[in-house]
Coordinates of C-alpha atoms in Angstrom, one line a residue:
M146 CA 0.0 0.0 0.0
S147 CA 1.4 3.4 -1.0
D148 CA 1.8 6.2 1.4
I149 CA -1.1 8.7 1.4
I150 CA -0.1 11.2 4.1
Q151 CA 1.9 14.2 2.8
L152 CA 3.0 17.6 4.0
L153 CA 1.0 20.5 2.5
P154 CA 3.0 23.1 0.5
D155 CA 3.5 26.4 2.4
H156 CA 1.2 28.4 0.2
V157 CA -1.7 25.9 0.7
A158 CA -1.1 25.8 4.4
N159 CA -1.2 29.6 4.5
Q160 CA -4.5 29.6 2.6
I161 CA -6.0 27.2 5.1
A162 CA -4.7 29.2 8.0
A163 CA -6.2 32.3 6.3
G164 CA -9.6 30.7 6.5
E165 CA -9.3 30.8 10.3
V166 CA -7.8 34.2 10.7
V167 CA -9.3 36.1 7.7
Q168 CA -13.1 35.6 7.5
R169 CA -13.9 38.9 5.8
P170 CA -12.3 42.3 5.2
A171 CA -13.0 43.4 8.8
S172 CA -10.7 40.6 10.0
V173 CA -7.8 42.2 8.1
V174 CA -8.6 45.6 9.4
K175 CA -8.5 44.3 13.0
E176 CA -5.1 42.6 12.6
L177 CA -3.5 45.6 10.9
L178 CA -4.8 48.1 13.4
E179 CA -3.6 46.0 16.3
N180 CA -0.2 45.7 14.7
A181 CA 0.0 49.5 14.4
I182 CA -0.9 49.9 18.1
D183 CA 1.7 47.3 19.2
A184 CA 4.2 49.3 17.1
G185 CA 3.6 52.3 19.4
A186 CA 1.8 54.5 16.9
T187 CA 0.2 57.7 18.0
N188 CA -1.5 58.4 14.6
I189 CA -3.2 55.7 12.6
K190 CA -5.0 56.1 9.3
L191 CA -7.3 53.5 7.7
L192 CA -8.1 53.8 4.0
L193 CA -10.7 51.6 2.3
K194 CA -12.1 51.0 -1.1
D195 CA -15.2 49.0 -1.9
A196 CA -15.7 47.9 1.7
G197 CA -12.1 46.6 1.8
K198 CA -12.6 44.2 -1.1
T199 CA -10.4 46.4 -3.4
L200 CA -8.1 48.1 -0.8
I201 CA -7.4 48.0 2.9
Q202 CA -4.5 50.2 3.9
V203 CA -3.2 51.1 7.4
I204 CA -0.6 53.8 7.8
D205 CA 1.0 54.4 11.2
D206 CA 3.8 56.5 12.7
G207 CA 5.1 53.6 14.9
K208 CA 8.6 52.4 15.3
G209 CA 8.7 50.6 11.9
M210 CA 10.7 47.6 11.0
S211 CA 14.2 46.8 9.8
V212 CA 14.9 45.1 6.5
T213 CA 15.2 41.7 8.1
D214 CA 12.0 42.2 10.2
A215 CA 10.1 43.4 7.2
R216 CA 10.9 40.1 5.4
M217 CA 10.4 37.9 8.4
C218 CA 7.0 39.3 9.4
F219 CA 5.3 37.4 6.5
E220 CA 6.6 34.0 7.7
R221 CA 4.3 31.7 9.6
H222 CA 4.6 31.8 13.4
A223 CA 7.0 34.7 13.2
T224 CA 6.4 37.0 16.1
S225 CA 8.2 39.5 18.4
K226 CA 5.7 39.0 21.2
I227 CA 6.6 35.6 22.7
Q228 CA 9.7 33.5 23.1
K229 CA 8.3 30.5 25.1
A230 CA 5.0 28.9 25.6
E231 CA 4.6 30.3 29.1
D232 CA 4.5 33.8 27.6
L233 CA 1.0 33.0 26.2
F234 CA -0.3 33.4 29.7
N235 CA 1.3 36.8 30.4
L236 CA 0.5 38.9 27.3
N237 CA 0.2 42.6 27.2
T238 CA 0.1 43.1 23.4
K239 CA -2.5 42.6 20.7
G240 CA -1.1 40.2 18.0
F241 CA 1.2 37.4 19.2
R242 CA 0.7 34.2 17.3
G243 CA 2.5 35.3 14.1
E244 CA -0.2 34.0 11.7
A245 CA -2.0 37.2 10.6
L246 CA 0.4 38.7 8.0
A247 CA 1.3 35.3 6.6
S248 CA -2.4 34.4 6.2
I249 CA -3.2 37.8 4.6
A250 CA -0.3 37.6 2.2
A251 CA -1.5 34.2 1.0
I252 CA -4.9 35.5 -0.2
A253 CA -4.2 39.0 -1.4
H254 CA -1.8 41.4 -3.1
V255 CA 0.2 43.0 -0.3
E256 CA 2.5 46.0 -0.4
L257 CA 4.6 46.9 2.7
K258 CA 6.5 50.2 3.2
T259 CA 8.3 50.6 6.5
K260 CA 11.2 52.5 8.1
I261 CA 12.8 52.7 11.5
D262 CA 13.9 56.0 12.9
T263 CA 17.6 55.2 12.9
E264 CA 17.8 54.3 9.2
E265 CA 17.9 56.8 6.3
L266 CA 16.0 54.6 3.9
G267 CA 13.1 52.3 4.4
T268 CA 12.0 49.0 2.9
S269 CA 9.4 48.2 0.3
I270 CA 8.1 44.6 -0.2
K271 CA 5.4 43.4 -2.7
I272 CA 3.8 40.0 -2.2
E273 CA 1.2 38.1 -4.2
G274 CA -0.2 34.9 -2.9
S275 CA 2.7 34.3 -0.4
K276 CA 5.3 34.9 -3.2
I277 CA 7.6 37.9 -2.8
I278 CA 7.6 39.8 -6.1
T279 CA 10.0 42.7 -5.3
Q280 CA 12.0 44.0 -2.4
D281 CA 13.6 47.5 -2.6
F282 CA 15.0 50.4 -0.5
I283 CA 12.8 53.4 -0.7
N284 CA 12.5 56.9 0.8
T285 CA 9.5 56.8 3.2
A286 CA 8.4 58.3 6.5
K287 CA 9.1 56.6 9.8
G288 CA 6.5 54.0 10.6
T289 CA 4.7 51.4 8.5
S290 CA 2.2 51.5 5.6
L291 CA 0.6 48.2 4.7
A292 CA -1.8 47.9 1.8
V293 CA -3.9 44.8 1.2
K294 CA -5.4 44.7 -2.3
N295 CA -7.8 42.4 -4.1
L296 CA -8.7 40.3 -1.0
F297 CA -9.4 36.6 -1.8
Y298 CA -8.3 37.1 -5.4
N299 CA -7.1 33.5 -5.6
I300 CA -10.0 32.0 -3.6
P301 CA -13.1 33.1 -5.6
A302 CA -15.4 30.8 -3.6
R303 CA -14.5 32.7 -0.4
R304 CA -14.9 36.0 -2.2
N305 CA -18.4 35.0 -3.3
F306 CA -19.4 34.4 0.3
L307 CA -18.8 38.1 1.2
K308 CA -21.9 40.2 1.8
S309 CA -22.9 43.5 0.2
D310 CA -20.6 46.5 0.5
T311 CA -23.0 48.0 3.1
V312 CA -22.8 45.0 5.3
E313 CA -19.0 44.5 5.0
T314 CA -18.5 48.2 5.7
R315 CA -20.5 47.9 8.8
H316 CA -18.4 45.0 10.1
I317 CA -15.2 47.1 9.4
I318 CA -16.7 50.1 11.3
D319 CA -17.5 47.8 14.2
E320 CA -13.8 46.6 14.4
F321 CA -12.6 50.2 13.9
Q322 CA -14.8 51.4 16.8
R323 CA -13.7 48.7 19.1
V324 CA -10.0 49.5 18.6
A325 CA -10.6 53.2 18.8
L326 CA -12.6 52.9 22.0
A327 CA -9.8 50.8 23.6
H328 CA -7.2 53.5 22.8
S329 CA -8.6 57.0 23.2
N330 CA -5.0 58.4 23.5
I331 CA -4.4 57.6 19.8
T332 CA -5.6 59.7 16.8
F333 CA -7.6 57.6 14.3
L334 CA -8.7 58.5 10.8
L335 CA -11.0 56.4 8.6
H336 CA -11.6 57.1 4.9
H337 CA -13.9 55.0 2.7
N338 CA -13.8 55.6 -1.1
N339 CA -12.1 58.9 -0.5
N340 CA -14.7 60.1 2.0
E341 CA -13.8 60.8 5.6
V342 CA -16.0 58.7 7.9
Y343 CA -14.1 59.4 11.2
H344 CA -11.5 61.8 12.5
L345 CA -11.0 60.9 16.1
K346 CA -8.4 63.1 17.9
S347 CA -6.5 61.9 20.9
S348 CA -8.7 62.6 24.0
N349 CA -10.1 61.0 27.1
L350 CA -12.6 58.1 27.1
R351 CA -15.8 60.2 27.5
K352 CA -14.9 62.4 24.5
R353 CA -13.9 59.4 22.4
I354 CA -17.3 57.8 23.1
V355 CA -19.1 61.0 22.2
A356 CA -17.0 61.5 19.0
I357 CA -18.0 58.0 17.8
F358 CA -21.7 57.8 18.9
G359 CA -22.7 61.4 18.6
T360 CA -23.1 64.4 20.9
K361 CA -26.4 63.2 22.4
M362 CA -24.5 60.3 24.0
N363 CA -22.8 62.7 26.5
E364 CA -26.0 63.2 28.5
K365 CA -26.7 59.4 28.7
L366 CA -23.5 58.4 30.4
V367 CA -23.1 57.4 34.1
P368 CA -19.5 57.0 35.3
I369 CA -18.2 53.7 36.6
N370 CA -15.1 53.5 38.8
E371 CA -14.1 50.7 41.2
Q372 CA -10.7 49.4 42.4
T373 CA -10.2 46.1 44.2
D374 CA -7.3 43.7 44.6
I375 CA -8.3 41.5 41.7
I376 CA -9.9 43.9 39.3
V377 CA -10.1 47.6 38.3
I378 CA -13.4 48.7 36.6
E379 CA -13.7 52.0 34.8
G380 CA -16.0 53.3 32.1
F381 CA -19.6 54.3 31.6
V382 CA -23.1 52.8 31.5
A383 CA -26.0 54.6 29.9
K384 CA -29.0 55.7 31.9
P385 CA -31.9 53.2 31.8
E386 CA -34.3 55.6 30.0
F387 CA -31.9 55.4 27.0
A388 CA -31.9 51.6 26.8
K389 CA -32.2 50.4 23.2
R390 CA -34.0 47.5 21.5
K391 CA -30.7 46.3 20.0
R392 CA -27.5 45.3 21.7
G393 CA -25.2 47.4 19.6
E394 CA -23.7 49.7 22.1
Q395 CA -22.3 47.1 24.5
F396 CA -18.6 47.0 24.9
F397 CA -16.3 45.1 27.3
F398 CA -12.6 45.6 27.3
V399 CA -10.2 43.5 29.3
N400 CA -6.7 44.9 29.5
N401 CA -7.6 47.2 26.5
R402 CA -8.7 44.2 24.4
F403 CA -12.3 44.0 23.2
I404 CA -14.0 40.9 24.3
K405 CA -17.5 39.3 24.2
S406 CA -18.8 37.7 27.4
S407 CA -22.4 36.7 27.9
Y408 CA -21.5 36.0 31.6
L409 CA -20.3 39.5 32.3
N410 CA -23.2 41.0 30.2
H411 CA -25.6 39.1 32.5
A412 CA -23.9 40.8 35.5
V413 CA -24.5 44.3 34.0
V414 CA -28.1 43.5 33.0
N415 CA -28.7 42.2 36.5
A416 CA -27.6 45.5 38.0
F417 CA -30.3 47.2 35.9
D418 CA -33.0 44.9 37.4
G419 CA -36.3 46.7 37.5
L420 CA -35.1 49.7 35.6
L421 CA -35.4 48.6 32.0
E422 CA -38.5 48.2 29.8
Q423 CA -39.2 44.7 28.6
G424 CA -37.2 44.0 25.4
T425 CA -34.7 46.7 25.9
H426 CA -30.9 46.4 26.5
P427 CA -28.6 48.8 28.4
S428 CA -25.6 50.4 26.7
Y429 CA -22.3 50.3 28.4
F430 CA -18.6 50.9 27.8
L431 CA -16.7 49.0 30.6
Y432 CA -13.0 48.6 30.9
L433 CA -11.7 45.9 33.1
T434 CA -8.0 45.6 34.2
V435 CA -6.9 42.3 35.6
P436 CA -3.5 40.7 36.1
A437 CA -2.4 39.2 32.8
N438 CA -1.7 35.8 34.3
T439 CA -5.3 35.4 35.5
I440 CA -6.8 35.3 31.9
D441 CA -6.4 33.1 28.9
I442 CA -6.9 35.0 25.6
N443 CA -5.9 32.2 23.2
I444 CA -9.0 30.1 23.5
H445 CA -10.6 31.5 20.3
P446 CA -9.1 32.3 16.9
T447 CA -10.4 35.9 16.9
K448 CA -9.3 36.4 20.5
T449 CA -12.6 38.0 21.4
E450 CA -13.4 35.4 24.0
I451 CA -11.3 34.9 27.0
K452 CA -11.3 32.7 30.1
F453 CA -11.0 34.2 33.6
D454 CA -9.5 32.4 36.7
N455 CA -12.1 33.8 39.1
E456 CA -15.1 34.7 37.0
K457 CA -17.6 34.4 39.9
A458 CA -15.9 37.0 41.9
L459 CA -15.6 39.3 38.9
Y460 CA -19.4 38.8 38.3
A461 CA -20.2 39.9 41.8
I462 CA -17.9 42.9 41.8
L463 CA -19.1 44.1 38.4
R464 CA -22.8 43.8 39.3
A465 CA -22.3 45.6 42.6
T466 CA -20.2 48.4 41.0
V467 CA -22.8 49.1 38.3
K468 CA -25.6 49.0 40.8
H469 CA -23.8 51.3 43.1
S470 CA -23.1 53.9 40.4
L471 CA -26.7 53.9 39.2
G472 CA -27.8 54.6 42.8
Q473 CA -25.0 57.1 43.5
Y474 CA -26.0 59.3 40.5
N475 CA -29.7 59.1 41.4
V476 CA -30.5 56.9 38.4
A477 CA -31.8 54.1 40.6
P478 CA -33.3 54.0 44.1
V479 CA -30.8 53.3 46.8
L480 CA -31.0 52.5 50.6
D481 CA -28.7 54.8 52.5
F482 CA -28.6 54.3 56.3
N483 CA -26.4 57.4 56.9
R484 CA -28.1 60.5 58.2
D485 CA -30.1 62.4 55.5
A486 CA -30.3 66.1 56.0
N487 CA -33.7 66.2 54.3
L488 CA -35.1 64.1 57.1
D489 CA -34.0 66.5 59.8
T490 CA -36.5 68.4 61.9
P491 CA -37.2 71.8 60.4
Y492 CA -35.4 74.6 62.3
H493 CA -38.6 76.6 63.1
I494 CA -40.2 73.8 65.0
Q495 CA -37.1 72.2 66.6
K496 CA -37.9 73.8 70.0
N497 CA -41.5 73.0 70.0
V498 CA -42.6 70.5 72.7
A499 CA -45.0 67.8 71.7
K500 CA -48.4 68.1 73.5
T501 CA -49.0 65.4 76.1
T502 CA -52.7 65.8 76.4
V503 CA -54.4 62.4 76.4
P504 CA -57.4 62.2 74.1
T505 CA -60.8 61.5 75.7
I506 CA -62.8 58.4 74.8
S507 CA -66.5 58.4 75.1
V508 CA -68.2 55.0 75.7
D509 CA -72.0 54.3 75.6
P510 CA -72.5 51.6 78.3
N511 CA -76.0 50.9 77.1
F512 CA -75.1 50.2 73.5
N513 CA -76.4 46.8 72.2
P514 CA -75.6 46.0 68.5
F515 CA -78.5 43.5 68.4
K516 CA -81.2 46.1 69.1
E517 CA -82.6 47.8 66.1
D518 CA -83.2 51.0 68.1
N519 CA -79.5 51.2 68.8
Q520 CA -78.7 51.0 65.2
K521 CA -80.8 54.0 64.5
T522 CA -79.4 56.0 67.4
H523 CA -75.8 55.1 66.7
H524 CA -73.4 58.0 66.4
Y525 CA -72.3 57.1 62.9
K526 CA -73.6 59.3 60.1
K527 CA -76.9 58.3 58.6
E528 CA -75.5 57.7 55.1
H529 CA -73.0 55.1 56.5
Q530 CA -75.6 53.2 58.7
T531 CA -75.7 49.4 58.2
Q532 CA -79.0 47.9 57.5
S533 CA -80.0 44.8 59.5
W534 CA -79.0 41.6 57.9
E535 CA -82.6 40.6 57.2
S536 CA -82.8 43.5 54.7
L537 CA -80.3 41.7 52.5
Y538 CA -83.0 39.3 51.5
T539 CA -86.2 41.2 52.0
D540 CA -85.1 44.0 49.6
I541 CA -84.7 41.6 46.6
S542 CA -88.0 41.3 44.7
I543 CA -89.1 38.5 42.4
A544 CA -89.0 41.0 39.5
D545 CA -85.3 41.6 40.2
I546 CA -84.6 37.8 40.0
E547 CA -86.4 37.5 36.7
N548 CA -84.5 40.5 35.3
K549 CA -81.2 38.9 36.3
Q550 CA -82.1 35.6 34.7
E551 CA -83.1 37.4 31.5
D552 CA -79.8 39.3 31.4
L553 CA -77.9 36.0 31.9
F554 CA -79.9 34.4 29.0
N555 CA -79.1 37.3 26.7
N556 CA -75.4 37.1 27.5
Q557 CA -75.4 33.4 26.7
Q558 CA -77.1 34.1 23.4
E559 CA -74.4 36.8 22.6
I560 CA -71.6 34.4 23.4
S561 CA -73.0 31.6 21.3
T562 CA -73.2 33.9 18.3
Q563 CA -69.7 35.4 18.7
K564 CA -67.3 34.4 15.9
T565 CA -64.0 34.9 17.6
F566 CA -62.5 34.6 21.1
Q567 CA -59.1 35.9 22.4
I568 CA -57.1 33.5 24.5
Q569 CA -54.5 34.9 27.0
R570 CA -54.2 38.0 24.9
K571 CA -52.0 36.0 22.5
Y572 CA -54.2 33.8 20.4
I573 CA -57.5 34.3 18.6
M574 CA -59.8 31.3 18.2
S575 CA -62.3 31.4 15.3
L576 CA -65.1 28.9 14.7
I577 CA -65.3 27.2 11.4
K578 CA -67.6 24.4 10.1
S579 CA -65.0 21.7 10.5
G580 CA -63.7 22.8 13.9
V581 CA -61.7 25.8 15.1
V582 CA -58.8 27.9 14.0
L583 CA -56.1 29.1 16.5
I584 CA -54.3 32.3 15.2
N585 CA -51.2 33.8 16.7
Q586 CA -52.3 37.5 16.7
S587 CA -48.7 38.9 16.6
L588 CA -47.5 36.7 13.7
A589 CA -50.7 37.1 11.8
H590 CA -50.5 40.9 12.1
Q591 CA -46.9 40.8 10.9
R592 CA -48.0 39.0 7.7
I593 CA -50.8 41.6 7.1
L594 CA -48.5 44.6 7.6
Y595 CA -45.7 43.0 5.6
E596 CA -47.8 42.6 2.5
E597 CA -49.3 46.0 2.9
F598 CA -45.9 47.7 3.3
L599 CA -44.4 45.7 0.4
E600 CA -47.3 46.6 -1.9
S601 CA -47.2 50.3 -1.0
I602 CA -43.4 50.4 -1.4
T603 CA -43.1 48.5 -4.7
V604 CA -46.4 48.8 -6.5
K605 CA -48.5 51.7 -5.1
E606 CA -47.3 55.3 -4.4
A607 CA -46.9 55.3 -0.6
N608 CA -49.1 57.7 1.3
S609 CA -47.2 60.1 3.6
Q610 CA -48.5 62.3 6.4
Q611 CA -46.7 65.6 6.9
L612 CA -45.7 66.4 10.5
L613 CA -46.8 69.7 12.0
F614 CA -43.4 70.0 13.6
P615 CA -40.4 68.2 12.0
V616 CA -38.8 65.6 14.3
K617 CA -35.0 65.7 14.8
I618 CA -33.5 62.4 15.8
S619 CA -29.9 61.9 16.8
F620 CA -27.8 58.9 15.5
S621 CA -24.2 58.0 15.3
S622 CA -22.3 59.0 12.1
Q623 CA -22.3 55.5 10.6
E624 CA -26.0 55.2 11.3
I625 CA -26.6 58.5 9.5
E626 CA -24.6 57.2 6.6
M627 CA -26.6 54.0 6.5
I628 CA -29.9 56.0 6.6
Y629 CA -28.7 58.2 3.8
T630 CA -27.8 55.2 1.6
I631 CA -31.4 53.9 1.9
K632 CA -33.0 57.3 1.7
T633 CA -34.7 56.6 -1.6
E634 CA -36.2 53.4 -0.3
L635 CA -37.4 55.1 2.8
E636 CA -39.0 57.9 0.7
N637 CA -40.8 55.3 -1.3
A638 CA -42.2 53.9 1.9
G639 CA -43.6 57.3 2.9
F640 CA -40.8 59.0 4.8
S641 CA -39.9 62.6 4.0
F642 CA -36.6 64.1 5.1
D643 CA -35.7 67.7 5.7
E644 CA -32.0 67.8 6.7
F645 CA -29.1 65.4 7.3
T646 CA -26.2 66.4 9.6
K647 CA -23.2 64.4 10.8
D648 CA -25.1 63.1 13.9
S649 CA -28.8 63.8 13.3
V650 CA -31.6 63.6 10.7
T651 CA -34.7 65.7 10.5
I652 CA -37.9 64.0 9.4
K653 CA -40.9 66.1 8.1
G654 CA -43.2 63.3 6.9
I655 CA -43.9 59.6 7.8
P656 CA -46.0 56.8 6.4
V657 CA -49.7 57.0 7.4
S658 CA -49.6 53.7 9.3
V659 CA -46.8 55.0 11.5
T660 CA -47.3 57.2 14.6
E661 CA -44.9 60.0 15.5
S662 CA -43.9 58.3 18.8
K663 CA -42.8 55.2 16.8
I664 CA -40.4 57.0 14.4
T665 CA -37.2 56.5 16.5
I666 CA -38.1 52.8 17.3
I667 CA -38.8 52.0 13.7
L668 CA -35.6 53.5 12.4
E669 CA -33.5 51.9 15.1
E670 CA -35.0 48.5 14.4
L671 CA -34.6 49.0 10.7
L672 CA -30.9 49.9 11.1
N673 CA -30.4 46.8 13.2
D674 CA -32.1 44.6 10.6
I675 CA -30.0 46.1 7.8
D676 CA -26.9 45.7 9.9
L677 CA -27.6 42.0 10.1
E678 CA -28.2 41.5 6.3
V679 CA -28.6 43.7 3.3
P680 CA -28.7 41.8 0.0
D681 CA -27.5 43.5 -3.1
A682 CA -30.8 43.4 -5.0
S683 CA -32.8 46.7 -4.6
F684 CA -36.0 44.7 -4.3
S685 CA -34.5 42.8 -1.4
H686 CA -33.9 46.2 0.2
F687 CA -37.6 46.8 0.1
D688 CA -38.2 43.3 1.5
V689 CA -35.9 43.9 4.5
M690 CA -37.6 47.2 5.1
A691 CA -41.1 45.8 4.9
K692 CA -40.2 42.9 7.3
S693 CA -38.6 45.3 9.7
F694 CA -41.6 47.7 9.7
A695 CA -44.0 44.8 10.1
K696 CA -42.1 43.3 13.1
T697 CA -41.9 46.7 14.9
L698 CA -45.5 47.8 14.3
S699 CA -47.3 44.5 14.7
I700 CA -49.7 43.8 17.6
K701 CA -47.7 42.3 20.4
T702 CA -48.5 39.5 22.7
G703 CA -50.5 40.8 25.7
T704 CA -52.5 43.3 23.7
Q705 CA -56.3 43.1 24.4
L706 CA -58.4 43.1 21.2
S707 CA -62.1 43.9 21.0
E708 CA -64.4 41.5 19.1
K709 CA -64.4 43.8 16.1
E710 CA -60.6 44.0 16.1
Q711 CA -60.4 40.2 16.3
E712 CA -62.7 39.7 13.4
S713 CA -60.9 42.3 11.3
L714 CA -57.5 40.6 12.0
V715 CA -58.9 37.2 10.9
N716 CA -60.5 38.7 7.7
D717 CA -57.3 40.6 6.8
L718 CA -55.1 37.6 7.4
F719 CA -57.0 35.3 5.1
S720 CA -57.1 38.0 2.5
C721 CA -53.2 37.9 2.3
K722 CA -51.4 36.1 -0.5
E723 CA -49.6 33.8 1.9
P724 CA -51.6 33.8 5.2
A725 CA -50.1 30.6 6.6
V726 CA -46.7 32.0 7.5
S727 CA -45.3 35.2 8.9
P728 CA -42.7 37.2 7.0
F729 CA -40.0 35.3 8.9
G730 CA -41.4 31.8 8.1
K731 CA -43.3 31.0 11.3
Q732 CA -46.7 29.4 11.2
T733 CA -49.5 32.0 11.8
F734 CA -52.4 29.7 12.5
K735 CA -53.3 26.1 13.3
T736 CA -56.6 24.4 12.4
L737 CA -58.1 21.8 14.7
T738 CA -60.9 19.7 13.2
L739 CA -63.7 18.2 15.2
Q740 CA -62.1 14.8 14.8
E741 CA -58.9 16.0 16.3
I742 CA -60.7 17.6 19.2
D743 CA -62.6 14.4 19.7
N744 CA -59.4 12.4 19.8
L745 CA -58.1 14.6 22.6
F746 CA -60.8 13.2 24.8
N747 CA -60.9 9.6 23.5
S748 CA -57.2 8.9 23.8

């Protein structure tokens, strides 16, 4: 039998490793930004073209690389961060495994320009698919410029799996924000297709958060600060009244590295217990500093998940810290057993002596509750007198009894002729000849609204109601950009815009089916849905929009419906083109035949 196990060529091994390290353009952005930070840069510029598919370039003013280092950095497992395995458990840098640049160079055209301060000339290297094409000395500024062009050019299958430019840009901005929030002392610039998206100057944490998420964010923030032997917690949480229906503005940083932790998130949410509306999520920007040897950050390829040695203690401290700050800044009620000046005795009555006069009590020794005369002469006011217990029966006439019976009969007749019934404010039961139909009121209304919105957006001319006073809504700069890219579709749906600024949009008209109080919620939900997926086809843009509107505006579970509203919902549902499923593929109703009902009792 011939041997079948063989070593993979280096370029194939690098492409396989790239599949783990580079999932999309945002992965490249994260690696290059972190390398620039590790190089000690104080100014970092990120240039993008076509959502990073054509170009991703990071330019920094860090310490740069020597000729040998410039060549070595593209080798697999080449790193300056660790020398022995134990170093993995005492890391204070971003990149450390030495896979990123080798993986990127295997699936793109890469051009590196770098220079250290002590050298007169820098180094330029061009690589295509792991192969070094040229290496020259050049005149360049101190620091490093690394351009990644034509990502996945030699793996077309992987390139085809990339989403639309809008979605990929959003992922890049997410990574950019995480790095920028972790390092407020560094100046960051982001340009996309020659347009400036961010210019974040070196500042403190609060100013950095406001610069990224808009000026309105400043009034929302509650400071967090706690120092213990095992952890230091700093940062901000947003006030409960500004909680959102999406989880976007939730950031944990451990030793200046962004992480995801459902466990720590639960601690924060628990601290907001009783302060949030149902279905909303708090915003927070929390920075945790722990000893490097108490965490393991190499358990996940993207290094966004880490393992703590004493996570239960961290949970308790984090929850208590957030809860304390909410109380300290009068955001949440708090019990304080220290003296409160507001409860002191007012000055003008401090010297007053309490009266010691004992109130007199008058007793009628001849009172007998069983004597009718006593009831009439009792000192209670006449309108509050209690009739004798016999009157409870003697006052009811035969005519009253007959009237009650007639009312009960009429009610039974009404119930027997009613076509629909609401069950637990969630389901509607409708009678049919063959049995009954159980309808999920929320899912059914989603289907009705979805088809109505889709028709009004794509077929009919949408009706718009003009607002008496235009509504100005604040968003982050990237959300404003996203709204602007779908402005035409929103106008087709019935929205009318007056003005766009860097962090706000003014709306002067809305669809007739939308109330003014719902505008912010609808747009936030829409942006969240678009953030998750925006197909390239323009019709699919309308489809995502119709689904988002239907989900946000539909009748929710727990809503009481009148009989007329129930019947209207049933009729509208079965007038739809596809009444059996919601816009998201869930079953809207279930039919139970008489035979199926009989089987429930015969089994």
